[in-house]
XYZ file of C-alpha atoms in Angstrom:
730
model
C 52.327 13.438 53.409
C 54.037 12.766 50.116
C 52.508 9.456 49.752
C 49.107 10.556 50.684
C 49.336 13.505 47.920
C 50.474 10.523 45.493
C 47.480 8.568 46.046
C 44.948 11.272 46.056
C 46.619 12.301 42.735
C 46.467 8.899 41.514
C 42.690 8.620 42.169
C 41.679 12.062 40.815
C 43.703 11.244 37.753
C 41.638 7.860 37.502
C 38.199 9.804 38.114
C 39.224 12.349 35.130
C 40.188 9.249 32.880
C 36.872 7.543 33.595
C 35.014 10.758 33.100
C 36.649 11.578 30.010
C 35.757 8.081 28.699
C 32.279 8.485 29.206
C 31.913 11.873 27.784
C 33.668 10.878 24.331
C 32.033 7.211 24.288
C 29.110 6.785 22.122
C 27.249 5.184 24.793
C 25.972 2.267 22.464
C 26.204 -1.254 22.433
C 27.895 -2.554 19.182
C 25.948 -5.256 17.237
C 28.644 -7.137 15.302
C 27.824 -8.778 11.789
C 26.213 -12.247 11.786
C 24.046 -11.081 15.025
C 20.454 -12.694 14.900
C 17.224 -12.411 16.830
C 14.504 -15.102 16.646
C 11.088 -15.800 17.770
C 11.821 -18.867 19.231
C 14.915 -17.934 21.348
C 12.971 -14.465 22.303
C 16.032 -12.385 22.494
C 16.677 -8.626 21.551
C 19.043 -6.008 21.169
C 19.322 -3.352 23.845
C 20.533 0.159 23.842
C 23.372 0.717 26.165
C 21.048 2.696 28.546
C 18.471 -0.041 28.412
C 15.561 2.343 27.462
C 14.986 0.401 24.175
C 15.204 -2.989 22.710
C 14.940 -4.405 19.277
C 12.961 -7.803 19.162
C 9.882 -9.725 18.222
C 6.579 -9.261 19.502
C 3.350 -11.238 19.068
C 0.721 -9.498 16.684
C -2.746 -11.858 16.456
C -0.917 -14.909 16.731
C 1.903 -13.878 14.259
C 4.913 -11.856 14.831
C 6.570 -8.592 13.830
C 9.961 -7.357 14.778
C 10.453 -3.779 16.056
C 11.831 -1.401 18.550
C 10.083 -0.616 21.685
C 10.506 0.996 25.055
C 12.384 -1.127 27.375
C 12.975 1.222 30.519
C 12.343 -0.629 33.981
C 10.382 2.421 34.615
C 7.769 1.516 32.000
C 5.386 -1.512 33.118
C 5.767 -4.489 30.628
C 2.352 -4.185 28.972
C 2.742 -0.254 28.501
C 6.235 -0.746 26.520
C 4.951 0.452 23.297
C 6.453 -0.003 19.875
C 7.812 2.614 18.044
C 9.088 1.302 14.913
C 8.422 -1.920 12.681
C 10.460 -3.625 10.101
C 8.149 -3.573 7.058
C 5.530 -1.854 8.595
C 2.303 -4.184 8.729
C 4.326 -7.158 7.711
C 3.717 -10.189 10.267
C 5.809 -13.347 9.930
C 5.650 -16.754 11.394
C 6.719 -18.523 14.707
C 10.076 -19.679 13.226
C 11.200 -16.477 11.724
C 14.451 -14.678 12.457
C 15.750 -11.207 12.240
C 19.453 -10.829 11.201
C 22.180 -8.536 10.285
C 24.121 -10.432 7.669
C 27.932 -10.811 7.059
C 26.928 -8.683 3.874
C 25.857 -5.850 6.155
C 22.008 -6.328 5.269
C 19.312 -6.367 8.068
C 16.911 -9.307 6.722
C 13.838 -10.437 8.282
C 13.008 -14.019 7.121
C 9.448 -15.359 7.296
C 9.128 -18.893 8.283
C 5.592 -18.956 7.116
C 6.291 -17.938 3.477
C 9.801 -19.577 3.313
C 11.500 -16.338 1.918
C 12.437 -12.892 2.846
C 9.984 -10.612 3.921
C 11.997 -7.308 4.472
C 15.226 -6.011 4.030
C 17.414 -3.015 4.825
C 18.639 -2.810 1.070
C 22.276 -2.297 2.322
C 24.020 -5.565 0.871
C 27.588 -4.671 -0.060
C 27.390 -1.096 1.334
C 30.247 -1.339 3.481
C 28.272 -1.977 6.619
C 30.634 -3.201 9.629
C 28.278 -3.167 12.400
C 24.960 -1.859 13.997
C 23.989 0.126 17.044
C 20.816 0.627 18.840
C 21.153 4.304 20.160
C 19.939 5.689 23.256
C 17.475 7.516 21.474
C 15.510 4.531 19.839
C 17.676 4.828 16.680
C 18.700 1.363 14.851
C 21.684 2.332 12.782
C 23.895 0.563 10.648
C 27.512 1.924 10.340
C 30.754 1.551 8.633
C 34.367 1.301 9.623
C 34.404 5.158 10.278
C 31.290 4.885 12.377
C 29.319 6.734 9.726
C 25.624 5.827 9.452
C 24.629 3.753 5.932
C 21.053 3.392 6.962
C 18.845 4.174 10.325
C 15.382 3.409 11.259
C 14.943 7.291 12.067
C 14.814 7.679 8.114
C 11.975 4.877 7.757
C 9.302 6.044 10.160
C 6.169 3.710 10.612
C 3.520 5.478 12.627
C 5.653 6.968 15.393
C 8.381 9.935 15.704
C 10.640 9.795 18.688
C 12.510 12.839 20.434
C 15.271 13.939 17.739
C 13.571 12.246 15.071
C 12.673 13.994 11.554
C 10.100 13.869 9.090
C 11.476 15.089 5.991
C 9.870 16.217 2.699
C 7.778 13.386 1.013
C 7.994 11.260 4.328
C 4.743 10.344 6.155
C 3.497 8.347 8.979
C 0.871 5.778 8.607
C -0.840 3.827 11.252
C -1.411 -0.022 11.147
C -4.482 -1.208 10.683
C -6.105 -4.074 12.598
C -6.868 -6.369 9.629
C -3.273 -5.706 8.451
C -4.092 -3.046 5.500
C -2.582 0.199 6.172
C -4.659 2.748 7.526
C -6.436 5.456 5.414
C -4.759 8.421 7.104
C -1.417 9.521 6.903
C 0.915 12.655 8.289
C 2.819 14.005 5.206
C 5.300 16.555 4.419
C 4.617 17.970 1.165
C 7.054 19.659 -1.391
C 5.893 23.058 -0.323
C 7.069 22.457 2.984
C 3.447 21.691 4.748
C 2.769 19.449 7.234
C -0.654 17.665 6.378
C -3.002 15.026 8.106
C -4.463 13.179 4.898
C -7.294 10.829 4.298
C -6.394 8.505 1.591
C -3.939 10.562 -0.737
C -6.208 13.529 -1.901
C -8.319 14.447 1.188
C -6.469 17.142 3.565
C -8.317 17.727 6.869
C -5.517 19.525 8.678
C -2.527 21.760 7.456
C 0.414 23.765 8.860
C 2.990 25.579 7.347
C 3.405 28.283 4.859
C 3.234 26.857 1.172
C 5.720 30.020 0.236
C 8.440 29.320 2.855
C 10.456 26.279 2.077
C 10.494 23.960 5.067
C 13.096 21.480 5.728
C 11.722 19.118 8.125
C 9.476 18.659 11.236
C 10.921 17.357 14.248
C 9.657 16.411 18.070
C 12.038 17.707 20.806
C 12.671 16.205 24.019
C 11.029 18.929 25.876
C 7.638 17.956 24.220
C 7.613 20.725 21.427
C 6.735 19.793 17.680
C 8.288 22.052 15.366
C 8.397 22.828 11.592
C 12.068 24.092 10.739
C 13.074 25.762 7.445
C 16.571 25.329 5.446
C 18.660 27.483 8.371
C 16.861 25.233 11.211
C 14.755 28.110 12.197
C 11.373 27.479 13.708
C 8.457 28.300 11.310
C 5.677 26.868 13.483
C 5.717 25.177 16.924
C 3.089 23.651 19.102
C 3.694 22.388 22.815
C 2.297 19.669 24.916
C 0.604 20.644 28.454
C 3.600 19.352 30.258
C 6.391 21.151 27.837
C 9.643 21.435 29.824
C 8.272 19.248 32.571
C 11.435 17.709 33.989
C 9.755 14.678 35.384
C 8.822 13.424 31.952
C 11.264 11.259 30.629
C 10.121 9.535 27.706
C 7.736 11.138 24.942
C 6.601 10.201 21.706
C 4.414 11.597 18.967
C 2.184 9.228 17.079
C -0.568 8.977 14.222
C -3.157 6.714 15.540
C -5.601 4.695 13.635
C -8.550 7.416 14.035
C -6.423 9.925 12.108
C -5.611 12.055 15.147
C -1.845 13.047 15.640
C -1.389 12.632 19.379
C 1.891 13.131 21.652
C 2.370 10.914 24.641
C 4.137 11.178 27.806
C 4.709 8.674 30.699
C 3.952 9.467 34.113
C 5.640 7.556 36.449
C 2.941 8.386 39.293
C 0.314 6.774 37.629
C 2.306 4.477 35.579
C 0.416 5.255 32.403
C 0.806 7.340 28.934
C -0.847 10.709 29.109
C -1.910 12.538 25.921
C -0.768 16.286 26.552
C -1.599 17.164 23.099
C -3.554 16.511 20.089
C -3.233 17.802 16.593
C -6.854 17.298 15.465
C -8.924 17.223 18.366
C -10.722 14.211 19.498
C -12.667 12.106 17.083
C -16.002 10.363 17.290
C -16.089 6.838 15.789
C -19.675 7.034 15.804
C -21.873 7.347 12.404
C -23.208 10.837 12.305
C -24.857 10.628 9.080
C -27.505 7.958 8.843
C -29.608 10.342 6.585
C -30.672 8.681 3.057
C -31.644 11.026 0.325
C -34.864 8.758 -0.695
C -36.035 9.268 2.979
C -39.637 9.317 2.786
C -40.659 10.668 6.180
C -38.730 13.606 5.793
C -35.305 14.760 7.835
C -34.559 16.385 11.526
C -31.520 17.970 12.651
C -29.252 16.757 15.383
C -27.495 19.539 17.229
C -23.746 18.948 18.114
C -22.167 21.825 20.129
C -18.560 22.762 19.985
C -18.052 20.283 16.745
C -16.647 21.263 13.382
C -17.520 18.621 10.450
C -16.111 18.530 7.052
C -16.706 16.018 4.010
C -14.190 13.880 3.424
C -15.294 11.870 0.350
C -16.040 13.541 -1.952
C -14.200 16.648 -0.551
C -16.834 19.253 -1.829
C -18.880 21.301 0.308
C -20.668 24.737 -0.197
C -19.961 27.905 2.232
C -22.472 30.497 2.450
C -22.164 33.641 4.423
C -25.285 33.661 6.259
C -27.002 33.441 9.909
C -27.287 30.136 12.291
C -30.925 29.887 11.568
C -30.911 30.504 7.858
C -27.902 27.980 7.946
C -30.326 25.342 9.523
C -33.174 26.148 6.969
C -30.695 25.900 4.016
C -29.952 22.006 5.119
C -33.796 21.242 5.962
C -34.912 22.488 2.574
C -32.174 20.912 0.465
C -32.998 17.106 0.037
C -29.205 16.182 -0.835
C -27.758 18.196 2.507
C -26.561 15.645 4.928
C -25.018 17.938 7.609
C -24.016 21.845 8.028
C -21.437 23.363 10.151
C -21.785 27.037 11.394
C -18.962 29.063 12.447
C -18.849 32.868 13.488
C -15.203 33.917 13.650
C -16.088 37.440 12.815
C -17.635 36.334 9.701
C -20.687 34.066 10.101
C -19.947 31.001 7.611
C -22.347 28.021 6.925
C -20.672 24.954 5.402
C -23.135 22.730 3.771
C -22.194 19.127 3.047
C -23.856 16.882 0.856
C -22.021 13.107 1.458
C -22.312 10.666 3.937
C -18.657 10.420 4.031
C -18.025 12.936 6.929
C -15.305 13.493 9.734
C -14.750 16.280 12.109
C -13.507 17.069 15.658
C -14.834 18.119 18.850
C -13.222 20.672 21.226
C -14.841 22.615 24.254
C -12.917 25.663 23.017
C -14.486 25.488 19.414
C -17.200 27.908 18.656
C -18.613 26.292 15.903
C -22.213 24.257 16.077
C -23.119 21.691 13.531
C -26.270 19.837 12.472
C -26.641 16.206 11.119
C -29.882 15.348 9.395
C -31.480 12.366 10.182
C -34.590 10.608 8.796
C -37.765 11.174 10.881
C -38.985 7.773 11.946
C -43.192 8.110 11.725
C -43.680 5.381 14.634
C -41.548 7.660 16.780
C -43.640 10.719 16.259
C -45.260 11.438 19.592
C -49.042 12.140 19.498
C -50.238 15.550 20.571
C -52.960 16.078 22.978
C -55.121 19.473 23.997
C -54.352 21.079 27.176
C -56.334 20.276 30.087
C -58.769 22.727 31.222
C -59.793 23.281 34.873
C -63.211 21.745 34.266
C -61.861 18.901 32.628
C -59.362 17.881 35.508
C -62.340 18.005 37.724
C -64.380 15.598 35.493
C -61.297 13.389 35.710
C -61.010 13.555 39.229
C -64.884 12.710 39.519
C -64.503 9.773 36.927
C -61.558 8.325 38.892
C -63.884 7.763 41.730
C -66.624 6.328 39.839
C -65.555 2.722 40.126
C -63.314 2.495 36.630
C -60.003 0.394 37.245
C -57.117 2.710 36.561
C -54.613 -0.193 36.877
C -56.851 -2.528 34.585
C -56.695 0.310 31.602
C -52.868 0.670 32.269
C -52.374 -3.088 32.039
C -54.548 -3.654 28.901
C -52.691 -0.502 27.181
C -49.329 -2.092 27.953
C -50.332 -5.673 26.757
C -51.591 -3.971 23.491
C -48.829 -1.951 23.015
C -46.479 -4.996 23.778
C -48.490 -7.034 21.020
C -47.966 -4.227 18.543
C -44.287 -3.963 18.878
C -44.012 -7.676 18.652
C -45.945 -7.923 15.485
C -43.967 -4.773 14.166
C -40.741 -6.388 15.230
C -41.647 -9.999 13.535
C -42.638 -8.055 10.273
C -39.306 -6.284 10.317
C -37.324 -9.430 11.021
C -39.206 -11.238 8.073
C -38.475 -8.463 5.491
C -34.784 -8.525 6.603
C -34.168 -12.169 6.400
C -35.969 -12.011 2.924
C -33.940 -9.132 1.453
C -30.846 -10.810 2.954
C -31.760 -14.159 1.034
C -32.347 -12.010 -2.093
C -29.054 -10.152 -1.759
C -27.065 -13.561 -0.934
C -28.644 -15.148 -4.081
C -27.621 -12.216 -6.342
C -24.145 -12.066 -4.858
C -23.751 -15.829 -5.681
C -24.870 -15.248 -9.049
C -22.515 -12.408 -9.710
C -19.164 -13.973 -8.113
C -19.561 -17.318 -9.164
C -15.960 -18.786 -10.590
C -15.393 -17.486 -13.746
C -13.231 -20.548 -14.773
C -11.793 -23.397 -12.918
C -9.076 -22.447 -10.569
C -9.463 -18.858 -10.948
C -11.089 -17.334 -7.929
C -13.161 -14.189 -8.058
C -12.046 -11.494 -5.675
C -13.348 -8.312 -4.210
C -11.760 -4.996 -4.316
C -11.446 -5.100 -0.345
C -9.777 -8.541 -0.689
C -7.386 -7.153 -3.264
C -6.188 -4.367 -0.942
C -5.992 -6.705 2.010
C -4.021 -9.409 0.085
C -1.506 -6.613 -1.470
C -1.238 -4.894 2.034
C -3.143 -1.861 0.509
C -0.834 -1.867 -2.786
C 2.314 -1.397 -0.755
C 4.938 -3.509 -2.272
C 5.053 -2.531 -5.900
C 6.932 -5.128 -8.120
C 6.595 -3.015 -11.627
C 4.244 -0.654 -13.254
C 0.752 -1.106 -12.070
C 1.979 -4.438 -10.367
C 1.810 -5.140 -6.927
C 2.925 -8.312 -4.935
C 0.364 -10.039 -2.589
C -0.354 -13.078 -0.441
C -3.803 -15.005 -1.008
C -5.394 -16.335 2.195
C -3.949 -19.771 1.671
C -0.554 -18.281 1.860
C 0.153 -18.341 -1.863
C 2.095 -15.393 -3.000
C 0.525 -13.656 -6.065
C 1.406 -10.571 -8.522
C -1.788 -8.467 -8.648
C -1.981 -6.410 -12.023
C -4.229 -3.348 -12.246
C -5.798 -2.747 -15.467
C -7.772 0.213 -16.737
C -11.269 0.470 -14.735
C -13.280 1.483 -18.226
C -12.732 -2.017 -19.739
C -16.116 -3.313 -20.292
C -17.429 -5.954 -17.659
C -18.664 -8.361 -20.534
C -15.243 -8.215 -22.562
C -13.195 -8.369 -19.416
C -15.086 -11.512 -18.040
C -14.768 -13.144 -21.658
C -11.219 -12.517 -22.102
C -10.149 -13.916 -18.322
C -12.575 -16.873 -18.793
C -10.204 -17.515 -21.765
C -6.968 -16.729 -20.194
C -7.786 -18.731 -16.854
C -8.283 -22.014 -18.755
C -4.653 -21.863 -20.403
C -2.164 -23.872 -18.599
C 1.441 -24.543 -19.383
C 4.488 -24.808 -17.904
C 5.900 -21.900 -19.482
C 2.984 -19.304 -18.903
C 2.208 -17.888 -15.580
C -0.935 -19.404 -14.187
C -3.958 -16.780 -13.725
C -4.913 -17.234 -9.919
C -7.932 -14.886 -9.628
C -9.525 -11.644 -10.922
C -11.555 -8.690 -9.642
C -14.087 -7.320 -11.758
C -16.095 -4.816 -9.219
C -17.485 -1.608 -10.880
C -14.486 0.795 -10.974
C -11.989 -1.779 -10.544
C -10.347 -4.508 -12.820
C -7.524 -6.547 -11.395
C -5.742 -9.905 -12.125
C -3.797 -11.859 -9.785
C -0.849 -14.215 -11.413
C 1.317 -16.780 -9.624
C 4.298 -15.098 -8.229
C 7.575 -15.921 -9.673
C 10.567 -15.140 -7.500
C 13.579 -13.953 -9.426
C 11.282 -11.343 -11.140
C 11.503 -10.000 -14.708
C 14.219 -11.086 -17.297
C 14.581 -7.080 -17.620
C 15.804 -7.013 -13.981
C 18.001 -10.130 -14.060
C 19.875 -8.240 -17.350
C 20.242 -4.984 -15.520
C 21.378 -6.817 -12.279
C 25.353 -7.493 -12.396
C 25.297 -10.124 -10.280
C 22.124 -12.088 -11.538
C 23.188 -11.422 -15.109
C 26.379 -13.315 -14.414
C 24.184 -16.380 -13.583
C 22.876 -15.990 -17.325
C 25.094 -18.404 -19.071
C 25.146 -19.034 -22.855
C 23.236 -22.470 -21.811
C 20.732 -20.662 -19.730
C 20.091 -17.853 -22.227
C 19.124 -20.085 -25.075
C 17.033 -22.306 -22.664
C 14.999 -19.016 -21.722
C 14.345 -18.177 -25.687
C 13.208 -21.814 -26.157
C 10.861 -21.742 -23.138
C 9.297 -18.478 -24.570
C 9.062 -19.842 -27.892
C 7.234 -22.780 -26.545
C 5.081 -20.541 -24.587
C 3.830 -18.412 -27.568
C 3.949 -21.288 -29.911
C 1.330 -22.817 -27.575
C -0.775 -19.568 -27.234
C -0.694 -19.358 -31.221
C -1.638 -23.234 -32.121
C -2.374 -25.068 -28.762
C -5.029 -23.640 -27.272
C -8.850 -24.137 -28.128
C -8.883 -20.501 -29.474
C -5.823 -18.338 -30.806
C -4.412 -16.380 -28.149
C -1.950 -13.538 -28.715
C 0.501 -12.130 -26.331
C 0.270 -8.536 -27.967
C 3.349 -7.191 -25.565
C 6.026 -9.494 -25.715
C 9.123 -8.051 -23.939
C 11.591 -8.567 -21.498
C 9.534 -7.195 -18.747
C 6.807 -9.859 -19.356
C 9.236 -12.651 -19.030
C 9.822 -13.896 -15.490
C 12.387 -16.532 -14.129
C 11.881 -18.875 -11.169
C 14.524 -19.972 -8.696
C 15.869 -22.327 -11.325
C 15.847 -19.330 -14.071
C 13.243 -21.439 -16.043
C 11.168 -18.983 -18.215
C 7.427 -18.093 -17.651
C 5.719 -15.694 -19.916
C 3.062 -13.278 -18.073
C 0.618 -10.591 -19.291
C -0.509 -12.854 -22.364
C -3.858 -12.306 -23.729
C -4.405 -8.526 -22.258
C -4.412 -7.291 -25.850
C -7.962 -8.603 -26.280
C -9.118 -7.055 -23.026
C -7.502 -3.292 -23.679
C -8.053 -3.179 -27.409
C -10.377 -3.854 -30.142
C -7.935 -5.666 -32.552
C -9.203 -8.974 -33.427
C -7.136 -9.647 -36.728
C -5.475 -13.112 -35.692
C -2.960 -13.006 -38.423
C -1.554 -9.400 -37.579
C -1.432 -10.331 -33.896
C 0.549 -13.467 -34.565
C 3.041 -11.812 -36.747
C 3.412 -9.011 -34.107
C 4.273 -11.639 -31.489
C 6.773 -13.067 -33.787
C 8.342 -9.622 -34.392
C 8.538 -9.092 -30.769
C 10.177 -12.533 -30.080
C 12.871 -11.793 -32.493
C 13.607 -8.254 -30.487
C 13.392 -10.254 -27.356
C 15.983 -12.939 -28.840
C 18.378 -10.326 -29.698
C 18.198 -8.373 -26.083
C 18.879 -11.699 -24.457
C 21.850 -12.472 -26.788
C 23.733 -9.188 -26.758
C 22.400 -7.936 -23.062
C 21.612 -4.419 -24.647
C 19.053 -2.226 -23.001
C 17.782 -0.901 -26.245
C 15.624 -3.265 -28.378
C 15.216 -0.869 -31.040
C 19.119 -0.040 -31.755
C 20.435 -3.401 -31.097
C 18.744 -5.046 -34.127
C 20.399 -3.193 -37.086
C 23.318 -3.255 -35.152
C 23.346 -6.910 -34.873
C 22.325 -7.187 -38.560
C 25.401 -4.992 -39.540
C 27.674 -7.185 -37.365
C 26.394 -10.519 -38.745
C 26.671 -9.352 -42.337
C 30.248 -8.047 -41.722
C 31.197 -11.685 -40.350
C 31.691 -10.680 -37.093
C 28.827 -12.251 -35.297
C 31.009 -13.328 -32.635
C 30.848 -9.659 -31.387
C 27.073 -9.706 -30.780
C 26.938 -11.606 -27.485
C 26.946 -10.027 -23.940
C 30.635 -9.607 -22.713
C 29.451 -11.007 -19.107
C 28.362 -14.510 -20.486
C 30.628 -16.705 -18.749
C 31.972 -19.875 -20.186
C 31.923 -18.934 -23.974
C 29.349 -18.901 -26.492
C 28.192 -22.123 -29.021
C 29.224 -20.651 -32.231
C 26.418 -22.771 -34.144
C 23.741 -21.921 -31.537
C 24.603 -18.385 -32.229
C 24.427 -18.285 -35.909
C 21.050 -19.994 -36.119
C 19.794 -17.767 -33.196
C 20.898 -14.738 -35.198
C 19.341 -16.184 -38.140
C 16.119 -16.862 -36.903
C 15.705 -13.536 -35.284
C 16.441 -11.649 -38.484
C 13.717 -13.556 -40.279
C 11.472 -12.809 -37.339
C 12.045 -9.155 -37.663
C 11.768 -8.962 -41.391
C 9.582 -5.878 -42.311
C 7.301 -7.934 -44.572
C 5.085 -9.995 -42.251
C 4.675 -12.601 -44.927
C 8.448 -13.496 -44.698
C 8.318 -14.085 -40.899
C 8.226 -17.689 -39.828
C 5.587 -19.304 -37.302
C 6.361 -19.610 -33.532
C 6.253 -23.316 -34.262
C 9.055 -22.951 -36.831
C 11.072 -20.670 -34.374
C 10.586 -23.268 -32.016
C 12.165 -25.935 -34.216
C 15.009 -23.936 -35.300
C 16.059 -23.342 -31.486
C 15.613 -26.874 -30.423
C 18.072 -27.916 -33.741
C 15.478 -29.845 -35.650
C 14.915 -27.501 -38.464
C 17.520 -25.605 -40.569
C 17.682 -22.276 -41.142
C 18.956 -20.358 -44.563
C 20.574 -16.893 -44.167
C 17.832 -14.210 -44.254
C 17.732 -11.466 -46.804
C 18.106 -7.978 -45.280
C 15.079 -7.438 -42.538
C 14.791 -3.938 -42.832
C 14.056 -3.776 -46.624
C 10.821 -4.325 -48.107
C 11.003 -6.716 -50.616
C 8.222 -5.518 -53.072
C 7.870 -3.579 -56.157
C 7.530 0.215 -56.139
C 4.330 1.509 -54.600
C 2.813 2.489 -58.071
C 3.342 -0.950 -59.695
C 1.662 -2.680 -56.576
C -0.929 -0.228 -56.192
C -1.817 -1.014 -60.108
C -1.466 -4.669 -59.534
C -4.125 -4.495 -56.615
C -6.464 -2.532 -59.029
C -6.304 -4.800 -61.574
């Protein structure tokens, strides 16, 4: 007996240890640094329960990497993707996704040969990653604290336990790789909103006077708005709320603008939608009415439907009856649709836009009317009501030898010929109009200059992925159809078209190794864009502010950058057929490639954005701006205005060696430093007549032209004002 009792005790103790291990284990599979997924290997990372997987998936013959359902209960074709790295970004067939040794998730695009997306956690003490059992991909430090997680960067889907916080949004992907116009947004007032574009709100929940912390989806099928005390201020339940048979759920903003909750049904092996936040949408064009409709309009009735104008979002609300609501729209030639509701107060919503959305639900008491043009060919003829005597005559005539089938045949043939003639005329008119439009389009989008392509606004939105990747003020990264990366600059849309085309024609014909090439432009009504070649290392300002990149800027590199900029500006002033001023030369408008070779961008825009035409004044402004840039690059200072006088004081005191940036490795050439400071002070001279030309600046930096010590550049070397005014008068 003692032996049996000892065996039972050991077995019980083993079970207890196993239970404790399972209880306190995080239940997740660790992903070590250096782990890698690739399209070619088709491998993936799994959660410990096997319900979720991270890996590549095919998107129209390209690939994206993301998190998807992986449970064996869900059929392979229904294993929905719930998160994508880089949202709509697709990559080539030899791409990979890696957790680097520096602790950063990196998506490498083999098609472009560069990094498509990163988690931006380099040097953030990341020790490992884990795909948790709830579908959350998390980067952890040594203490298992989260550094980054996919739950904080949602795309179009929320999983149970995931929060949508203030200023976060869900945005569905679009079929043409441009983000959808719709978004689910948590604004700063604590309201959950469905929006079209960024300004039109078509569904709202939450109290703007009650601070809301976040919205969350619970595992029992409830969507809740929670305040700062994590108390529910609003909630909505799916039809299968608390259904124990439902194991998998998610909330998704679909491309049609509806927010839907999906539940997996094992019985039918399909996803069911037990909840829709905005009702079912209708993708048909409901407003074909044109204001110049000569044949008049008629109203089509839509029961249980509520419509609203989305662009422009303006409508007139009148308190009136149903019949008068219809009559108001009939009599108003600008009215396109009306919606009538009678929830205690009868209201008529009158819309005057063709951009209309809405929702249909059998529970809605509203009724809507959409105006259409009355087609004169479709008007049915009216006949007098037959009398008994006329009916008798018809019977008598029918037996008098008239061939009724013959009459029917002749009528049908005549009708067919008539329709055929009408169709032929319509087809001829359509083809003629299309030909005229094609000619006019070709005349409008002809190439402005060789090598500079003309782009439509839709193409601009497409190649920038709906302006998603901002790389500077009004500057966005994009990819041309031939896979060349570009930097797209947005200009003031009020710039005169003739002026814009003239300036682009001039800029587009300029080619120099130290000038960023203009690849394309857009000049549709209301839109002005320029597309430049993309330079990988970004602006000089960015390099100076980044400690790691700044270390790579040795003294030799900095002098080469200054010389490259001087050559570029000198070419603009004297090397082009017409004088071109930069007008805004600064570190932000100098970019560096992989070899730290400088290129000047955004040159010539002053001729577009201003009316200045004084060649001399513009040239001297460029020289002054170059002097500031030269001192900023030498000193590493962030303030171009303050560093000028400070550097001059140090030089006058004989302490020129204190001016260069302390981060410069390898020392400084004292002779080059002296020449650079002297020419910089000459460039900054307050008297424009004392400033050198950019050709002379270039020669000084090349070492082929000596430079004298400058006078005080901040003092005007002129007689007192009274004397030179009298001289001018004389």
